[in-house]
PDB file of C-alpha atoms and ligand atoms in Angstrom:
ATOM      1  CA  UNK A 578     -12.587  13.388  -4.285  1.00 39.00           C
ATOM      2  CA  UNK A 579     -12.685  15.619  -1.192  1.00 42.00           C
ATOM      3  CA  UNK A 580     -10.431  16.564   1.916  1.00 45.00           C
ATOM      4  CA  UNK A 581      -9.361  12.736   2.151  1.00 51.00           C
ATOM      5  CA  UNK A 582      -6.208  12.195  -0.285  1.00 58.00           C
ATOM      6  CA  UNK A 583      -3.344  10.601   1.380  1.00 54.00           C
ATOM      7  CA  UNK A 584      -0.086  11.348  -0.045  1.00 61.00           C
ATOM      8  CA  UNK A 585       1.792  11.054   2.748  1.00 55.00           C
ATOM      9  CA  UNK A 586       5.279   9.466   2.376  1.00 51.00           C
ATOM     10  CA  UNK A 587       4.991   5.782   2.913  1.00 50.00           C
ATOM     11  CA  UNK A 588       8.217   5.259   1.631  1.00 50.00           C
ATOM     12  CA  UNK A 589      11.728   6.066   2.736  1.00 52.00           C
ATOM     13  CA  UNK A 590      12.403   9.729   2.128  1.00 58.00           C
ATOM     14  CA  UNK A 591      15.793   9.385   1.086  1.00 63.00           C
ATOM     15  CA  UNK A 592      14.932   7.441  -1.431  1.00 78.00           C
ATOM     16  CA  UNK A 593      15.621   9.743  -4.326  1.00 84.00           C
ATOM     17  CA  UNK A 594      13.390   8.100  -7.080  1.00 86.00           C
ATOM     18  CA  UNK A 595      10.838   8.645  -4.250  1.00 85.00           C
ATOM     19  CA  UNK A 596      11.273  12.459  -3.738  1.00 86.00           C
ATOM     20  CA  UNK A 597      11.527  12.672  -8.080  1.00 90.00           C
ATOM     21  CA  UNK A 598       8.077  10.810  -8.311  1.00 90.00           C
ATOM     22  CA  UNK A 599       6.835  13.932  -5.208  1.00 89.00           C
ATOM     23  CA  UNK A 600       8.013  16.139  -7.360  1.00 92.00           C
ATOM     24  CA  UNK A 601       5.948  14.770 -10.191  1.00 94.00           C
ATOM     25  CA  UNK A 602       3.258  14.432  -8.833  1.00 93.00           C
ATOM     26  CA  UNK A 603       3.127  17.722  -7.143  1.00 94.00           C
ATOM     27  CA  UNK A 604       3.664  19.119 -10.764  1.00 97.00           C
ATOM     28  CA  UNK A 605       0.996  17.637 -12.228  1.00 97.00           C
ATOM     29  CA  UNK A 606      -1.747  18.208  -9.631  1.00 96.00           C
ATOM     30  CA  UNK A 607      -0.727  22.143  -9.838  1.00 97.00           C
ATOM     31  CA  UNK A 608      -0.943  21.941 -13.137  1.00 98.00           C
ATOM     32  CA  UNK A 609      -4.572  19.985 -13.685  1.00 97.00           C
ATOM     33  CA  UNK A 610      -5.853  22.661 -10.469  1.00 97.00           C
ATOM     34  CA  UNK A 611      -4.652  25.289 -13.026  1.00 98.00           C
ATOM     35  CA  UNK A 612      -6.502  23.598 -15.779  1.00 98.00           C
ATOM     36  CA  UNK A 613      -9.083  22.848 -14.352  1.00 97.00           C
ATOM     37  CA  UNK A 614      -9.718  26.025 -12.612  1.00 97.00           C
ATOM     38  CA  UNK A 615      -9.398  27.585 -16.210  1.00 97.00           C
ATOM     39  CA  UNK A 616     -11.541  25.336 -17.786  1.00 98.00           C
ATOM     40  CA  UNK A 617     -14.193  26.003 -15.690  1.00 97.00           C
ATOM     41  CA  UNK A 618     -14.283  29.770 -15.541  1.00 96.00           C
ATOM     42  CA  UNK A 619     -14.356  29.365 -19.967  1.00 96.00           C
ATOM     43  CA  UNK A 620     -16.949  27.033 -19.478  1.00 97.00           C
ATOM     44  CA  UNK A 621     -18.938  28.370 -17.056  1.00 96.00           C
ATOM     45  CA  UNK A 622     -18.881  24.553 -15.480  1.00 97.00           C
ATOM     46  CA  UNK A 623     -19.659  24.397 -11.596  1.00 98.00           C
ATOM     47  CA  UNK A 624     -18.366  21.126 -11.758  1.00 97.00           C
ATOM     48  CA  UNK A 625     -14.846  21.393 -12.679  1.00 97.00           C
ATOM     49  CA  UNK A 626     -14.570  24.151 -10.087  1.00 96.00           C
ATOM     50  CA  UNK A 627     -15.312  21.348  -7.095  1.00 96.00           C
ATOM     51  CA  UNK A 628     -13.257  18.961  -8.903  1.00 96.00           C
ATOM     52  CA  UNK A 629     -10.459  21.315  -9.445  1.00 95.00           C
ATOM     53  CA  UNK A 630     -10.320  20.895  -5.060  1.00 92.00           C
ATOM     54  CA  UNK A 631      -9.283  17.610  -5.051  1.00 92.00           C
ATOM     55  CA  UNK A 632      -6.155  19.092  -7.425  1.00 95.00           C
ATOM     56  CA  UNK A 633      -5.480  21.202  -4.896  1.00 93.00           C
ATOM     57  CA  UNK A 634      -5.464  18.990  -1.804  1.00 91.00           C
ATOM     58  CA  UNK A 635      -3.401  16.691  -3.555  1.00 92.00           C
ATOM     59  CA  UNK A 636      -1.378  19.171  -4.841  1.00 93.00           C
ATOM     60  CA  UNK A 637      -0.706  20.272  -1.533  1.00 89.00           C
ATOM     61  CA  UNK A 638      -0.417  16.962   0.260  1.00 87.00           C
ATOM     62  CA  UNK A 639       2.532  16.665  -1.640  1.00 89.00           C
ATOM     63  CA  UNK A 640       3.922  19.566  -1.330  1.00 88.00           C
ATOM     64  CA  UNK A 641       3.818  18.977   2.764  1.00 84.00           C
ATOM     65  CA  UNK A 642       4.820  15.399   1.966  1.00 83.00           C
ATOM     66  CA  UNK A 643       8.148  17.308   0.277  1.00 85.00           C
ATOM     67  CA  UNK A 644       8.589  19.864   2.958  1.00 82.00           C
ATOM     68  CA  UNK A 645       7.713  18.642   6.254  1.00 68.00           C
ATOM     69  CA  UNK A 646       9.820  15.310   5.915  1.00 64.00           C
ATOM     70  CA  UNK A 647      11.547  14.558   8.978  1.00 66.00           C
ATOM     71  CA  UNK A 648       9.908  18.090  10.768  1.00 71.00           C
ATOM     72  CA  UNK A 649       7.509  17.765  14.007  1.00 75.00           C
ATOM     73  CA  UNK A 650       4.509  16.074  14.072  1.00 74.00           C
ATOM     74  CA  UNK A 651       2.709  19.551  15.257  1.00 77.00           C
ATOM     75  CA  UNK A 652       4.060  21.226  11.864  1.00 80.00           C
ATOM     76  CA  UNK A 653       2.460  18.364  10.136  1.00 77.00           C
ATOM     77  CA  UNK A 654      -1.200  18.906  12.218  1.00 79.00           C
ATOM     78  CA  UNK A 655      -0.577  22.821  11.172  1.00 83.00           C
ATOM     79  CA  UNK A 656      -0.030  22.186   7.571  1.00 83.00           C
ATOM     80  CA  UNK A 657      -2.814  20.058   7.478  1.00 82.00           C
ATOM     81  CA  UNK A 658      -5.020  22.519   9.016  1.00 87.00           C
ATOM     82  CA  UNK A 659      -4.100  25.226   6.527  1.00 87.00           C
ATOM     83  CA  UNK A 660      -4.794  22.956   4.013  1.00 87.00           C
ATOM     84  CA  UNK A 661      -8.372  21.506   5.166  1.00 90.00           C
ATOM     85  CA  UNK A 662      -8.809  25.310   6.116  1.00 92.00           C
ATOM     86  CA  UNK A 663      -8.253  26.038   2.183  1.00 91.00           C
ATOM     87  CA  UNK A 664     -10.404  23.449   0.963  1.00 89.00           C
ATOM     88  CA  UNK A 665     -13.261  24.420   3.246  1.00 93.00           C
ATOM     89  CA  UNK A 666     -13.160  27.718   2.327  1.00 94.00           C
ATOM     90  CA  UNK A 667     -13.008  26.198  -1.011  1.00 93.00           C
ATOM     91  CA  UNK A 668     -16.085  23.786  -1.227  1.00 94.00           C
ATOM     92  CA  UNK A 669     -18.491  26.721   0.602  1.00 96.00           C
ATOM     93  CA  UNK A 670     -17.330  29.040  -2.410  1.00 95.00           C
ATOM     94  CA  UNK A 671     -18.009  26.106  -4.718  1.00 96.00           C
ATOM     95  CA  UNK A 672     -21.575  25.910  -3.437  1.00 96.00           C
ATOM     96  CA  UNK A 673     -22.386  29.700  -3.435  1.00 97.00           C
ATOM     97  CA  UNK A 674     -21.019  29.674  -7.441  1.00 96.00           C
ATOM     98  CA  UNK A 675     -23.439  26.784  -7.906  1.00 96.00           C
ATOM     99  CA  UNK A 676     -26.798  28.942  -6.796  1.00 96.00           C
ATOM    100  CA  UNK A 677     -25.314  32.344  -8.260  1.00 96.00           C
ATOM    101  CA  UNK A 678     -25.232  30.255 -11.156  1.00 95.00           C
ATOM    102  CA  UNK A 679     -28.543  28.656 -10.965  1.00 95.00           C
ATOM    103  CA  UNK A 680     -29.800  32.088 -10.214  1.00 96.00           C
ATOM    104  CA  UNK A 681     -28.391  33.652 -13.195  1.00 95.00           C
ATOM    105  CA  UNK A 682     -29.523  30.714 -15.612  1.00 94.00           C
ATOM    106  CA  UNK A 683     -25.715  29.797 -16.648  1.00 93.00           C
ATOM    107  CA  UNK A 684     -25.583  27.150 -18.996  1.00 96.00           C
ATOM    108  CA  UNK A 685     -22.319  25.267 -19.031  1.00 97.00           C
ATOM    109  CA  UNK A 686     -20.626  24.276 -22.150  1.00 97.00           C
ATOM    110  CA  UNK A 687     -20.146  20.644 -22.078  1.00 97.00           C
ATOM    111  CA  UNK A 688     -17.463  19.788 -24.077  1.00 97.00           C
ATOM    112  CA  UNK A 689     -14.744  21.475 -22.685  1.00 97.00           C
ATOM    113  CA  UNK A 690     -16.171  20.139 -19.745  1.00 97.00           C
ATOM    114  CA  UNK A 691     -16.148  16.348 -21.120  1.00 97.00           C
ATOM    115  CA  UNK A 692     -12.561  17.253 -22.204  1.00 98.00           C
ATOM    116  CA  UNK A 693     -11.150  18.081 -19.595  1.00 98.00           C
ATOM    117  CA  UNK A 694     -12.956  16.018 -17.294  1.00 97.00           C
ATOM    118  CA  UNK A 695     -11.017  12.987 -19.461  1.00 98.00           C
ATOM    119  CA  UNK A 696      -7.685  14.823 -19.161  1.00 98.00           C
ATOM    120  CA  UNK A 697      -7.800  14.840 -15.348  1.00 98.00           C
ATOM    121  CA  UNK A 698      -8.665  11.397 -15.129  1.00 97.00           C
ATOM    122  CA  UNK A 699      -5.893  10.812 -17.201  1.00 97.00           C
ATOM    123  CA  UNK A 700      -3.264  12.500 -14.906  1.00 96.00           C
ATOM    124  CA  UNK A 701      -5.366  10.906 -11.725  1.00 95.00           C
ATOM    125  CA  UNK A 702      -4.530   7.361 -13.172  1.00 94.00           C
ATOM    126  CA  UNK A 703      -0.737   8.057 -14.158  1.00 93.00           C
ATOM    127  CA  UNK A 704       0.003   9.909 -11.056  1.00 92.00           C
ATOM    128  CA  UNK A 705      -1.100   6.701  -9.345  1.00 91.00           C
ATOM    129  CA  UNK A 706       0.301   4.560 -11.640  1.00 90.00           C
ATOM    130  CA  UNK A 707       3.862   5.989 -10.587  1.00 89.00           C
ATOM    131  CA  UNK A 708       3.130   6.249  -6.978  1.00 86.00           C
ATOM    132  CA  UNK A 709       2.174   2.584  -6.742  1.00 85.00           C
ATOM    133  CA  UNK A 710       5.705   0.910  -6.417  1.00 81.00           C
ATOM    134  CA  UNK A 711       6.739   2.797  -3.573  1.00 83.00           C
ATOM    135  CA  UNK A 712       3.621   1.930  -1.770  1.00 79.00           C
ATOM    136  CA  UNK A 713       4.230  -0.540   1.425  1.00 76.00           C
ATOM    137  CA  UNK A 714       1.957  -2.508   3.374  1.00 74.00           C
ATOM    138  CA  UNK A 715      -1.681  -3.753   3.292  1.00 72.00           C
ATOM    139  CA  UNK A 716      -2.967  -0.385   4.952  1.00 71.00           C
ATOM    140  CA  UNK A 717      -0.832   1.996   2.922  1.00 72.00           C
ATOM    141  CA  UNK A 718      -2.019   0.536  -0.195  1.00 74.00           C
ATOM    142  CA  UNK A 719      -5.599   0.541   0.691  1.00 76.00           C
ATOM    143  CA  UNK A 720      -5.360   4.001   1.575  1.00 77.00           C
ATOM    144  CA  UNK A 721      -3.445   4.801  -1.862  1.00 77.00           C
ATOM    145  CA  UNK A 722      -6.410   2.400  -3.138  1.00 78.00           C
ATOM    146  CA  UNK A 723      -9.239   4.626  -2.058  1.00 82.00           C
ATOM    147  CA  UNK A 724      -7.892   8.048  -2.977  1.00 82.00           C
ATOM    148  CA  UNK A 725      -7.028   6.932  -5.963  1.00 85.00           C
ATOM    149  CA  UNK A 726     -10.703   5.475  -7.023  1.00 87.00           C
ATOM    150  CA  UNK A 727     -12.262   8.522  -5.210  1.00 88.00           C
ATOM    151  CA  UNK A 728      -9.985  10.789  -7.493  1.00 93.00           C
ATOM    152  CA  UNK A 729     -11.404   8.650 -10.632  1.00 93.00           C
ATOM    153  CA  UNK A 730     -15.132   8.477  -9.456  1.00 93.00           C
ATOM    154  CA  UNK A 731     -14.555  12.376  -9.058  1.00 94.00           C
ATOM    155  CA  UNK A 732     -13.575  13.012 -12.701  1.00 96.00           C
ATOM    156  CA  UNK A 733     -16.152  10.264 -13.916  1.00 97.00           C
ATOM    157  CA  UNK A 734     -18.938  12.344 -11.891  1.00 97.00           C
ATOM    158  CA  UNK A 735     -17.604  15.476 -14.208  1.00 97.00           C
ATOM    159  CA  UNK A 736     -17.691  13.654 -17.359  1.00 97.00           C
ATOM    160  CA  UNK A 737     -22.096  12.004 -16.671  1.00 97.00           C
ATOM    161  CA  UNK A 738     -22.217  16.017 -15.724  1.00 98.00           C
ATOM    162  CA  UNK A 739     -20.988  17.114 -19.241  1.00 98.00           C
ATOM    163  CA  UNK A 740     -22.792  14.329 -20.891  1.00 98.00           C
ATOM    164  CA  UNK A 741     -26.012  15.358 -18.824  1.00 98.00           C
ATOM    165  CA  UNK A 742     -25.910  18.852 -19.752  1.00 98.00           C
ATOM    166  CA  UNK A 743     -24.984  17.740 -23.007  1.00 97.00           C
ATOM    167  CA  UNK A 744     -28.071  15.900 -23.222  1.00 97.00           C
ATOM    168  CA  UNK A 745     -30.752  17.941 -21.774  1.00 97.00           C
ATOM    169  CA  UNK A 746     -29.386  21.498 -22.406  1.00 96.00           C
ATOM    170  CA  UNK A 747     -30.151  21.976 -19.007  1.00 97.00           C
ATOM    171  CA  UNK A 748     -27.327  23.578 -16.502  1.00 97.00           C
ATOM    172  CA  UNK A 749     -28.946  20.921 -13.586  1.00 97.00           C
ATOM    173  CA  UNK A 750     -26.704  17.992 -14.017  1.00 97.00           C
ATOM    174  CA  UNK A 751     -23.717  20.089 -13.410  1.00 98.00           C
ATOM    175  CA  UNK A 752     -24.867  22.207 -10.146  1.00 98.00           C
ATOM    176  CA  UNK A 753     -25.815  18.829  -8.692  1.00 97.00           C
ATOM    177  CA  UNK A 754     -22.593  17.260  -9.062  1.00 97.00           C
ATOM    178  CA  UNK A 755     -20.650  20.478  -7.970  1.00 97.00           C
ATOM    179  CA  UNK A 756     -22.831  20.427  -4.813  1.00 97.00           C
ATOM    180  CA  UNK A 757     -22.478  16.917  -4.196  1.00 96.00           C
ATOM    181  CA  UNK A 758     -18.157  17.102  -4.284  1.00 95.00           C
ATOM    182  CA  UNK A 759     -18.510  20.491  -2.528  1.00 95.00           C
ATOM    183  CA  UNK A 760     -20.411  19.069   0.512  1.00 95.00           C
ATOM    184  CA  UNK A 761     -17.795  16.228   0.602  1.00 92.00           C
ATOM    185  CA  UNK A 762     -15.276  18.912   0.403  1.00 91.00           C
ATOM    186  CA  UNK A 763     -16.817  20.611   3.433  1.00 94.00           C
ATOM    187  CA  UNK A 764     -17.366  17.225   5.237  1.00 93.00           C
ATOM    188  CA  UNK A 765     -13.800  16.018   5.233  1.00 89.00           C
ATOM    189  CA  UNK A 766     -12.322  19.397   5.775  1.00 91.00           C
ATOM    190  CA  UNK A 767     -14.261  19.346   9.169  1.00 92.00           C
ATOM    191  CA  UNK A 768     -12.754  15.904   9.778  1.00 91.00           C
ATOM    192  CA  UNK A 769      -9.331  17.054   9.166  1.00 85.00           C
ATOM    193  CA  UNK A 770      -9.496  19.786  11.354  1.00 87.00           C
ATOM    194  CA  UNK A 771     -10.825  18.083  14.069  1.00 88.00           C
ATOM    195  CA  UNK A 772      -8.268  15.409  13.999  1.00 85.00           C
ATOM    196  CA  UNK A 773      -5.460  17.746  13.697  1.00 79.00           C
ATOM    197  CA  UNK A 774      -7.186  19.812  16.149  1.00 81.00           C
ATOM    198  CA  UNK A 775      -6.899  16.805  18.614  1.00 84.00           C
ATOM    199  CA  UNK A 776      -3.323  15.797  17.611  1.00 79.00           C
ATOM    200  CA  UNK A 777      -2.086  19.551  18.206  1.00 78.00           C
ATOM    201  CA  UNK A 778      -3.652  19.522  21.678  1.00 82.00           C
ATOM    202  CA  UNK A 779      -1.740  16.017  22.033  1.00 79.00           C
ATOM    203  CA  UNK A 780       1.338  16.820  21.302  1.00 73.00           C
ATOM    204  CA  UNK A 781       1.442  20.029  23.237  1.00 73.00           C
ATOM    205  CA  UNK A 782      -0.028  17.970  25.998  1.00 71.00           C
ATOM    206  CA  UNK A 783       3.501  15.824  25.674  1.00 68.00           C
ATOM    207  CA  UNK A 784       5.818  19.273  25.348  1.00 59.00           C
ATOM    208  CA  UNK A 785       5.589  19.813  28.777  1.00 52.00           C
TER     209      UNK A 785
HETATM  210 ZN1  LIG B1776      -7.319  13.216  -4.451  1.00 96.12          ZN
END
């Protein structure tokens, strides 16, 4: 659910069906960090708002999966940064919308949030669904494994939120589930910038 998701391409990139299923995918991640984005501003839901970063990484994981295909390693690393970069920036915004709303006694609505919380799970599962035949090797698909199950236990984390606010009126569950996926957010965006960090620094290393 945070900086992790792996989309990179596992598979050969001429493989048409391959780049049609990037496309997809790429599509469909947009199009829940939309939603989700959205939903969350209607709802008032801290919640969504962290999950809709996941949406976004993904999103743009396969967006550099399409573009950089076959480009330098370094213009991977710089990609990447720009992303993690984004989804720092992201998660700390997350967590100052979670106190401004604690401090101005927001109560989310929880439906919409249980909604849409279901509908992202839904795209999480078919999105991996269609990704899974062109996965290759034991580590690839343990790596397709794990996003895809931290993706789920992401949108399950939104749905207890909805039901907990649901239940005790109480705007609590939701701003500690928000903070929880923003911290992660924040966590692996510092990993992925210092890896990149160290790959850049390689591979200038090996330019000369
Ligand atoms: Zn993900």
């Amino acid at each position: 659910m945070s900086a992790h998701c792996c989309a990179g391409p596992s598979h050969s990139s001429a493989d048409p069906r391959y780049r049609k299923v990037l496309w997809l995918a790429l599509v469909l991640n947009a199009l829940m960090f939309a939603v989700e984005l959205g939903a969350s501003w209607s709802s008032g839901s801290v919640s969504l708002l962290a999950d809709s970063i996941d949406f976004f990484g993904d999103a743009a994981n396969y967006a550099i999966s399409l573009a950089v295909l076959g480009m330098a390693a370094s213009t991977r690393s710089k990609a990447a940064i720009f992303k993690a970069a984004c989804m720092g920036a992201f998660g700390a915004f997350v967590l100052g919308k979670a106190v401004f709303n604690l401090s101005a006694g927001t109560v989310p609505e929880p439906i919409t949030m249980g909604a849409v919380g279901v509908a992202a799970l839904a795209v999480n599962a078919s999105v991996a669904v269609m990704l899974f035949r062109f996965r290759t090797g034991d580590a690839n698909m343990q790596s397709a494994w794990i996003c895809s199950r931290n993706d789920a236990l992401g949108n399950v984390a939104v749905m207890l939120a909805a039901l907990g606010v649901f239940g005790t009126g109480s705007a609590w569950p939701d701003l500690v589930v928000a903070s929880v996926m923003a911290l992660l957010a924040l966590t692996g965006a510092t990993t992925v910038l210092k890896q990149a960090g160290r790959e850049l620094r390689h591979s200038a290393l090996h330019s000369h």
